[in-house]
Each structure stands twice: as C-alpha cells, then as structure tokens.
Coordinates of C-alpha atoms in Angstrom, one line a residue:
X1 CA 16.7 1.2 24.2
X2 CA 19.5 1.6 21.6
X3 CA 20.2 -1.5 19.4
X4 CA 22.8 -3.5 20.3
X5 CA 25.1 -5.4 17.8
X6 CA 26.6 -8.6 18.0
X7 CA 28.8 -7.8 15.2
X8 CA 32.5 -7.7 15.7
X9 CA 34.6 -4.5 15.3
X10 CA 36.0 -6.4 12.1
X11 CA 32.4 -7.3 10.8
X12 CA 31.5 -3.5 11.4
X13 CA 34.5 -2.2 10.0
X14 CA 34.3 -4.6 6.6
X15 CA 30.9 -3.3 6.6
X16 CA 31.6 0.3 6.5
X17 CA 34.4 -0.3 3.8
X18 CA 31.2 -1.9 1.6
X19 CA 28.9 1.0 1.9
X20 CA 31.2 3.8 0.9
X21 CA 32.4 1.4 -2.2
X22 CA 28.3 1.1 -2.6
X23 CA 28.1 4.5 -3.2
X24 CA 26.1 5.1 0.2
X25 CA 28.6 8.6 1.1
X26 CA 26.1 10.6 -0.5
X27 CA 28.9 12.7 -2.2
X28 CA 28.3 14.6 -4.8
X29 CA 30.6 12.7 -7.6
X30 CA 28.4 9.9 -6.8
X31 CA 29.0 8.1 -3.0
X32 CA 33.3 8.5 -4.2
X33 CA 34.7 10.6 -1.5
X34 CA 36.6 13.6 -3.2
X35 CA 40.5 13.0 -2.2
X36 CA 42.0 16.1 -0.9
X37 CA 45.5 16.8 -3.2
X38 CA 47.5 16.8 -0.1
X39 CA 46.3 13.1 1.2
X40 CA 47.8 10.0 -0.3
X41 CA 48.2 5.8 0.6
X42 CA 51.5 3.6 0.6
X43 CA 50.4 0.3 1.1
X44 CA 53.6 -2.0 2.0
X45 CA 53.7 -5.6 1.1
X46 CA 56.7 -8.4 0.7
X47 CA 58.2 -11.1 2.2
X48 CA 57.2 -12.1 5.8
X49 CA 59.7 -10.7 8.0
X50 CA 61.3 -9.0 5.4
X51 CA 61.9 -5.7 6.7
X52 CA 58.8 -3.9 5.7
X53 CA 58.1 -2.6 9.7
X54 CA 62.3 -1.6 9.9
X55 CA 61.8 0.4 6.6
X56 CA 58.2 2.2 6.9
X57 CA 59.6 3.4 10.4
X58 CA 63.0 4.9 9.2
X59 CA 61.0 6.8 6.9
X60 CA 59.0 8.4 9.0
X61 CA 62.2 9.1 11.3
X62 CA 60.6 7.1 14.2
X63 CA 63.1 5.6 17.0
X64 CA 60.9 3.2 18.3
X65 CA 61.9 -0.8 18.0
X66 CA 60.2 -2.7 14.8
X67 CA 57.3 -5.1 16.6
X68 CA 55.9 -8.1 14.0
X69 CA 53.2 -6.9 11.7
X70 CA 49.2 -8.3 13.2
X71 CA 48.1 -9.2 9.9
X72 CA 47.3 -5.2 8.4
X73 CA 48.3 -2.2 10.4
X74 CA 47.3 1.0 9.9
X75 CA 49.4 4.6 11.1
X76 CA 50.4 7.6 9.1
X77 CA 53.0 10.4 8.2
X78 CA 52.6 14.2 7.9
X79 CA 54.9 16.5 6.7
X80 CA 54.7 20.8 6.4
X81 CA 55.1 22.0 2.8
X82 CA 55.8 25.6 4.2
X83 CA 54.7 28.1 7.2
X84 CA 50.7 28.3 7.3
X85 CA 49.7 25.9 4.8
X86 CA 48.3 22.6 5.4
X87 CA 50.0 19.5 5.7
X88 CA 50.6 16.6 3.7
X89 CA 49.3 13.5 5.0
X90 CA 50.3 9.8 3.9
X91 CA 47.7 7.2 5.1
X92 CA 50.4 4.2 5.5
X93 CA 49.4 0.5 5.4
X94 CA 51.2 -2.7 6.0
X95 CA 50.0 -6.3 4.9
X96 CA 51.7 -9.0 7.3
X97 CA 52.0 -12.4 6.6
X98 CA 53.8 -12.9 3.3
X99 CA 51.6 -14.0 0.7
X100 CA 49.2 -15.9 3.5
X101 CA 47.3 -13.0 4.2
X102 CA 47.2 -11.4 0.9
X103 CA 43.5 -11.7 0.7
X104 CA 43.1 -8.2 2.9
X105 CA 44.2 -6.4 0.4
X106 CA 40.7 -5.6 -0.2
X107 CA 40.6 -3.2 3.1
X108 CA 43.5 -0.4 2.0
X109 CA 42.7 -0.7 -1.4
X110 CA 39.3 0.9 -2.6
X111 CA 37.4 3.1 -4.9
X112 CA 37.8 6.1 -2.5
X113 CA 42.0 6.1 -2.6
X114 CA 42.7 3.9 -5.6
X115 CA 43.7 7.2 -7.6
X116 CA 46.0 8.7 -4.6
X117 CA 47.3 5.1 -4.1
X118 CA 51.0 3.7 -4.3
X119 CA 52.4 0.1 -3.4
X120 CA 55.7 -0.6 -1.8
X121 CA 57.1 -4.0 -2.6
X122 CA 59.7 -5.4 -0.1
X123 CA 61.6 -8.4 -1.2
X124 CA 64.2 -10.2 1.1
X125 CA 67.1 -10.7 -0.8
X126 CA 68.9 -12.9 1.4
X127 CA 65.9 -16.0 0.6
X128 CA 66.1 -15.7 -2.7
X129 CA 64.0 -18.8 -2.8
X130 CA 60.8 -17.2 -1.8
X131 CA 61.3 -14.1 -4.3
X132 CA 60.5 -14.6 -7.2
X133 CA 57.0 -16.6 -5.9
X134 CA 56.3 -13.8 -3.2
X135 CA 56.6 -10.8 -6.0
X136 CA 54.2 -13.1 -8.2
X137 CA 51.4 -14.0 -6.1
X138 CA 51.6 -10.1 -4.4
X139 CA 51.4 -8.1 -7.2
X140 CA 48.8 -10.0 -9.0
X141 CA 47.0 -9.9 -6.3
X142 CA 47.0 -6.1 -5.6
X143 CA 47.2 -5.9 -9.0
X144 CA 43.6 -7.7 -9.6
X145 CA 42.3 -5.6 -6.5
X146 CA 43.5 -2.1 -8.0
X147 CA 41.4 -3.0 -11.0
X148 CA 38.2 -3.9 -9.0
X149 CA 38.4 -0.6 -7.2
X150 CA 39.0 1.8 -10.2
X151 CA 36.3 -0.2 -12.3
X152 CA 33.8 0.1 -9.1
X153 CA 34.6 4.2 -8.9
X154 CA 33.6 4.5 -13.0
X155 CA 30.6 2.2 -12.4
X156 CA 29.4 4.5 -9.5
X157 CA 30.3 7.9 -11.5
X158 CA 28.3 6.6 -14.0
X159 CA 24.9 5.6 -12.4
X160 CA 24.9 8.9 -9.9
X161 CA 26.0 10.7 -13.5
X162 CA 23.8 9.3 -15.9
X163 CA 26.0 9.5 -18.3
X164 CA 29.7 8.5 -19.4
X165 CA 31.5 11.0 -17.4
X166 CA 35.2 10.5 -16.5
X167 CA 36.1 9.4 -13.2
X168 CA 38.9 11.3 -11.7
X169 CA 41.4 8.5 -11.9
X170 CA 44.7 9.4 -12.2
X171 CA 45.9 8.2 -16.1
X172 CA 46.6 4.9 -16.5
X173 CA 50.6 3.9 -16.1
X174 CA 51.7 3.8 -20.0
X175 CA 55.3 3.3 -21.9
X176 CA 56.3 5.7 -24.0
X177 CA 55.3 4.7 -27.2
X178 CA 58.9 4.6 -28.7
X179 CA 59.8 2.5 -25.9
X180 CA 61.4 -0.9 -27.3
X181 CA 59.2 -3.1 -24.4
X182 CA 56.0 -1.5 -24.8
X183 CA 54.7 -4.5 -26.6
X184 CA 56.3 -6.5 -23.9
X185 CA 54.8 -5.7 -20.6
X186 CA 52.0 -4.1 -18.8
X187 CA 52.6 -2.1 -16.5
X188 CA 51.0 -1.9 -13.0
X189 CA 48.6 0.3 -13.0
X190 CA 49.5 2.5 -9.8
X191 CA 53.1 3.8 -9.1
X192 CA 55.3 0.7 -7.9
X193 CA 58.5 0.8 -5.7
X194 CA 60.5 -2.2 -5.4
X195 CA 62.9 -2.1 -2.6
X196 CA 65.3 -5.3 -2.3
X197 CA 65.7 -5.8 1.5
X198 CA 68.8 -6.6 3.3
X199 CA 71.2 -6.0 0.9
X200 CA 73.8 -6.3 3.7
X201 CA 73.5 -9.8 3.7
X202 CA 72.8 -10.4 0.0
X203 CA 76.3 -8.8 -0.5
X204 CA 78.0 -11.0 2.7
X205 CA 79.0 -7.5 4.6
X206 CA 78.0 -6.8 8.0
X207 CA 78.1 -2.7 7.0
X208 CA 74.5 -1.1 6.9
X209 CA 75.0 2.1 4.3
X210 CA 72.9 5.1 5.5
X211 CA 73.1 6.4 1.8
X212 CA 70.8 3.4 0.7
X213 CA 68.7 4.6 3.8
X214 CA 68.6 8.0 2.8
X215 CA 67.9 7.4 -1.5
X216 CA 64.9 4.8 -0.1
X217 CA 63.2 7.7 2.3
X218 CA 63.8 9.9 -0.6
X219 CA 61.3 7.4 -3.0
X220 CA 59.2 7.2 0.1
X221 CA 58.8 11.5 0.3
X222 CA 57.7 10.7 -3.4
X223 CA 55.0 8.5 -3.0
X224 CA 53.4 9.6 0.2
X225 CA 54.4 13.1 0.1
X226 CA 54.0 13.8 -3.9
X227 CA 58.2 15.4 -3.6
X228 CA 59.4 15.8 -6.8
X229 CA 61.3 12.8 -8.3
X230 CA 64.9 12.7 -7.8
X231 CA 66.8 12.1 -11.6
X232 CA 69.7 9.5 -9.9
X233 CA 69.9 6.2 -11.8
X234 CA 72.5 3.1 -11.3
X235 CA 72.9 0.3 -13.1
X236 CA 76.2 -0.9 -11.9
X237 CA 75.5 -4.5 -11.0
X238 CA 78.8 -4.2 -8.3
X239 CA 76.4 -1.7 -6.8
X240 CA 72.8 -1.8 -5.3
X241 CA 70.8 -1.1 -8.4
X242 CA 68.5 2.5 -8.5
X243 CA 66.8 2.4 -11.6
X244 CA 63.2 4.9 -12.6
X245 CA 60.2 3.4 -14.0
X246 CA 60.9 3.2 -18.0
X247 CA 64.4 3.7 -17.5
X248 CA 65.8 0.7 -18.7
X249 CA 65.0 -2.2 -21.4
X250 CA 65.3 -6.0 -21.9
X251 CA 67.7 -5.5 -24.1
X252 CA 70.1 -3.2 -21.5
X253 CA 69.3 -5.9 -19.1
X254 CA 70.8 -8.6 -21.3
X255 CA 70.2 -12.6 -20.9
X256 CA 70.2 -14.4 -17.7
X257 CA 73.5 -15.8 -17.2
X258 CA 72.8 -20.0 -18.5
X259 CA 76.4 -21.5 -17.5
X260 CA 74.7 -24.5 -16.4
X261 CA 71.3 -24.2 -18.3
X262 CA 69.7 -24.7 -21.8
X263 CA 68.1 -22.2 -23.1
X264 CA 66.5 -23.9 -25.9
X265 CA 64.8 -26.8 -23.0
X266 CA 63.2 -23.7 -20.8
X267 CA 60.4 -22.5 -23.7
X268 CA 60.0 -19.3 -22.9
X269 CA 57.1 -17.1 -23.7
X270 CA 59.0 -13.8 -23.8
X271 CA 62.6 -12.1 -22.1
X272 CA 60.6 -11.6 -19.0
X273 CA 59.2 -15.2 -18.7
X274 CA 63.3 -16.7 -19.7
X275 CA 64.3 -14.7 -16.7
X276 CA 62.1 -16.4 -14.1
X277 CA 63.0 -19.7 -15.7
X278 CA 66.9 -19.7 -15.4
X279 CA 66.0 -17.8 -12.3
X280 CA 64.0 -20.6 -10.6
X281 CA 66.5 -23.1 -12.0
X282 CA 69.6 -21.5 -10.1
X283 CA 67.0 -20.9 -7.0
X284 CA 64.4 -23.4 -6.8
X285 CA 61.0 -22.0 -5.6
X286 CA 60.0 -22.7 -1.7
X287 CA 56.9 -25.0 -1.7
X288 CA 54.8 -22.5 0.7
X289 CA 51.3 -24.3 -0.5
X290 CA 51.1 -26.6 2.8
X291 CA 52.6 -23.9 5.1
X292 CA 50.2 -21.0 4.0
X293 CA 47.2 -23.2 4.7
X294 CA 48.3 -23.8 8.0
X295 CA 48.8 -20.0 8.5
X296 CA 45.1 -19.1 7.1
X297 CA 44.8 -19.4 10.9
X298 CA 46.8 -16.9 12.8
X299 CA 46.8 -18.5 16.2
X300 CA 49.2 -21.0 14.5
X301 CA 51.2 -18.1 13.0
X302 CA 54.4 -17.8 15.6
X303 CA 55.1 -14.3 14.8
X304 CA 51.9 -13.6 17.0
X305 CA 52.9 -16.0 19.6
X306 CA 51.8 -14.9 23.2
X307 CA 53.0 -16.8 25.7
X308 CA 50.3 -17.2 28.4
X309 CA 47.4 -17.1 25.9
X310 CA 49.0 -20.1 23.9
X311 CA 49.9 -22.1 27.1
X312 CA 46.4 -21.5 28.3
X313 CA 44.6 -22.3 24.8
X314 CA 47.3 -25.5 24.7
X315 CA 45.5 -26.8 27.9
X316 CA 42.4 -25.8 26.4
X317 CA 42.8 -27.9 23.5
X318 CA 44.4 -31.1 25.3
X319 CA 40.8 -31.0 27.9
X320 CA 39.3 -30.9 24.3
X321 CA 40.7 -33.7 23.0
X322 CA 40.4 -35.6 26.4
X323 CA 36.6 -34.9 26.4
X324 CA 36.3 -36.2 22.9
X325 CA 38.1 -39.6 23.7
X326 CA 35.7 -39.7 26.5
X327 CA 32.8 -39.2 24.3
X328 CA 33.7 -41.5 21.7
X329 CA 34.1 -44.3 24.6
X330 CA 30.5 -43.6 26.3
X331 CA 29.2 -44.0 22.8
X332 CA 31.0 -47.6 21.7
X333 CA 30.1 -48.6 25.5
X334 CA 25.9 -48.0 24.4
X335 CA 26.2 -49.6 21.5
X336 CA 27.5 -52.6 23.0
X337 CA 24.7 -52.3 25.4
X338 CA 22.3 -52.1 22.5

C-alpha cells in the first residue's frame, strides 16, 4: 500500500518550498530553477485593510468584489505581447494581516524568483498613525528575506559549480554615483513601488480620480509585465505625488515642517531619521505590540470571522472551561478526602 502522510497541506507545501531552496531540483545551474524572461512576482504588502485586494484587482481589470485577504493569497496576470508569441505571466502575491503576519514572507520570496521579484508597498494614508511603523517593520522584513534568498541562490551556484561563478541575479539596486544621497541610503535591493492608499480621504474629497487608477496599473504593467517605464514625474505637494526611483533628493525634499517642534531636542542620525522624528511627533505611532500578539492566532483575527464556525467553537470553548472548573473541583474535593 502507498504511504500515507499525516502531514498537512501547509507542512507539505513548506516542505516543498525547502527542497527546491536545498538545491534538490536537480537543475542544471545547480537545483535554482532557470526563470523564463517572460515570468515575473509582485508580492503586495501594507497596512491591513488598506486597499491592497481593491488595487491588485483593478489591475488586472477584474470586476469581481474585493473579499479580506486569508493570511497569503496566491493568483496571477497574463498579458499577449503580440500575435503568436507567448505570454507574459505575473505570479501575484498578497500578505494579509498588516505587520502580524509578516513572518510568511518566507513562502513568495525564494532563491528561485528573487531575481524576477518586485514588492508593492500599500500604505493607508488616511491612519497615518500606523504608517510610518507598518512601512518599517514590512520592508525590513522583506528586506532581510530578499537577502536570505539571493545569498542562498550564490551559495547553491557555488557548491553545484565548484567554483565562484556568478549567479544570475539581476544587479544590485545602486545610486548613481553623482547622486547627492548615495552616501545616505541603501537602497532596497529589488524594485519597490510605494502606493499611498486612499488618497480620497487623505485629501477630505469624496471624488475617486480614475487618472490615479490608470498611472498606478501603468507601474503595475511595469513590474509584472517588464512594460517600459513611463518618464511622468510630480512633485507638486497640492497634487498626489509620482516621483521615479532616484528622481529626487533630501535636499529637494526640504525639512519637515517643525512649527511646534525642536529640532535641536529630536537628535537625529541623518535627514531621513529627522523626518520620522517630527513625523511621529505630529502623529504618534499606534502601540500594535499587544494587538499583534493576539492576532499571531487567526481565529481571533475578525477579518476571518465565520459566523457559524465561531458560534460553534464559542460553545466549544465555554464546555471547555466548564469541564476545567469541574476538574479542578473533583481534585480539591480528593485532597480533602486525603
């Protein structure tokens, strides 16, 4: 008979993901499957609730109803360069959850994509409370995963090699060198698009503008479809702001405005670190700490609420509890005995 295994689809799935980043694939550059030129991966993050679903769909022109994200989804996008050729294929991925869930990064982001792979940031500018925090914690995060997964492709190059040989990463993100920041900043180390999220409501309207729709599904084409980049650029703070990668400077930017802060009492490191300061001064960060320990369990998590399960797991737990007060009782009744 056939073995049977008590493993979970999860378990078996996590399991998979570790073999192929093993090296196990048996593929000739050393277990790292070759990605085809015409297959890329948008991973979505950002704020829970924040628009992510809403976005990923009108990009991919679907008229279907945005349902809450289960922790990570998976779906994709294809699109026809020209008659008879094959098609470009985005593999799309979106982290739910907010920062509570941010340790699955680990699933979308491995050796095998990391050089075909983009991340979509989604901040919701109408708490600006949780912003600055939820851009923080995310990209580090992804960050520190990215790094894992390139340095784990050049390790396995290496050992099926025997020898230094490159592996096909795409080059790392770098300034220009006469670029006044360079010394400033590091840069992420796959392409990054920042999308600020209902802006409608950061800006007190109740119009939705179907050009900011159109310029967002335009950077979308770029990432997941490899389009060529479009050369618009705004930096008219009366307008939504649209600025390139390398574009603009600390010193375009200017200093935070400090009508009702000192400068000289915030010691910061660099322009960068000032910003968050006066930032976090006019907005004071959320204290999320207790909240995402409760949500490390999704069944507390009311975005996945079901209404029949919970009532039925609700009387579960109460019988619990009632059995437990029994227990306790038929215990402290022996011991009197005794």
């Amino acid at each position: 008979m056939p073995k049977i295994s008590s493993d979970t689809l999860w378990e078996l799935a996590s399991a998979e993901v570790q073999s192929r980043e093993d090296g196990k694939g048996g593929e000739e550059d050393g277990g790292v499957d070759p990605v085809s030129l015409n297959e890329r991966t948008v991973f979505f993050i950002g704020n829970k609730e924040g628009g992510k679903t809403t976005i990923l769909l009108r990009c991919l022109d679907r008229d279907e109803p945005p349902k809450p994200t289960l922790a990570l989804e998976y779906t994709f996008g294809r699109r026809a360069r020209g008659h008879n050729t094959p098609k470009d294929i985005a593999h799309l991925w979106e982290l739910g959850g907010g920062t509570s869930l941010s340790d699955l990064v680990q699933i979308p982001i491995t050796a095998q994509n990391v050089r075909s792979l983009s991340v979509v940031l989604v901040l919701d500018l109408s708490k600006p409370n949780a912003l600055w925090g939820t851009m923080e914690r995310l990209l580090q995060t992804t960050r520190t995963q990215v790094e894992k997964a390139c340095s784990k492709q050049q390790r396995t190059v290496e050992s099926k090699a025997g020898s230094k040989q490159q592996a096909q990463n795409r080059p790392p993100m770098v300034l220009p060198k006469d670029h006044p920041d360079r010394e400033l900043i590091n840069p992420f180390p796959v392409p990054l698009l920042i999308i600020g999220s209902k802006f409608d409501i950061f800006q007190f309207t109740s119009s939705k503008s179907e050009s900011l729709m159109s310029k967002t599904k335009s950077l979308f084409t770029q990432l997941g479809f490899g389009t060529e980049k479009g050369k618009s650029m705004s930096s008219d703070l009366s307008k939504p702001l649209l600025i390139p990668a390398g574009m603009d400077s600390f010193s375009q930017i200017g200093s935070p405005p400090t009508t009702d802060v000192d400068i000289g009492t915030l010691h910061a490191k660099n322009p960068l670190d000032l910003w968050k300061k006066v930032f976090e001064v006019v907005f004071p960060p959320e204290n999320t700490s207790d909240h995402h320990r409760e949500l490390k369990d999704p069944a507390k998590d009311p975005q996945y609420s079901e209404p029949q399960i919970d009532s039925m797991r609700a009387q579960k737990d109460t019988e619990l509890d009632q059995y437990k007060r029994n227990m306790s009782k038929s215990w402290k009744g022996l011991e009197l005995e005794t």
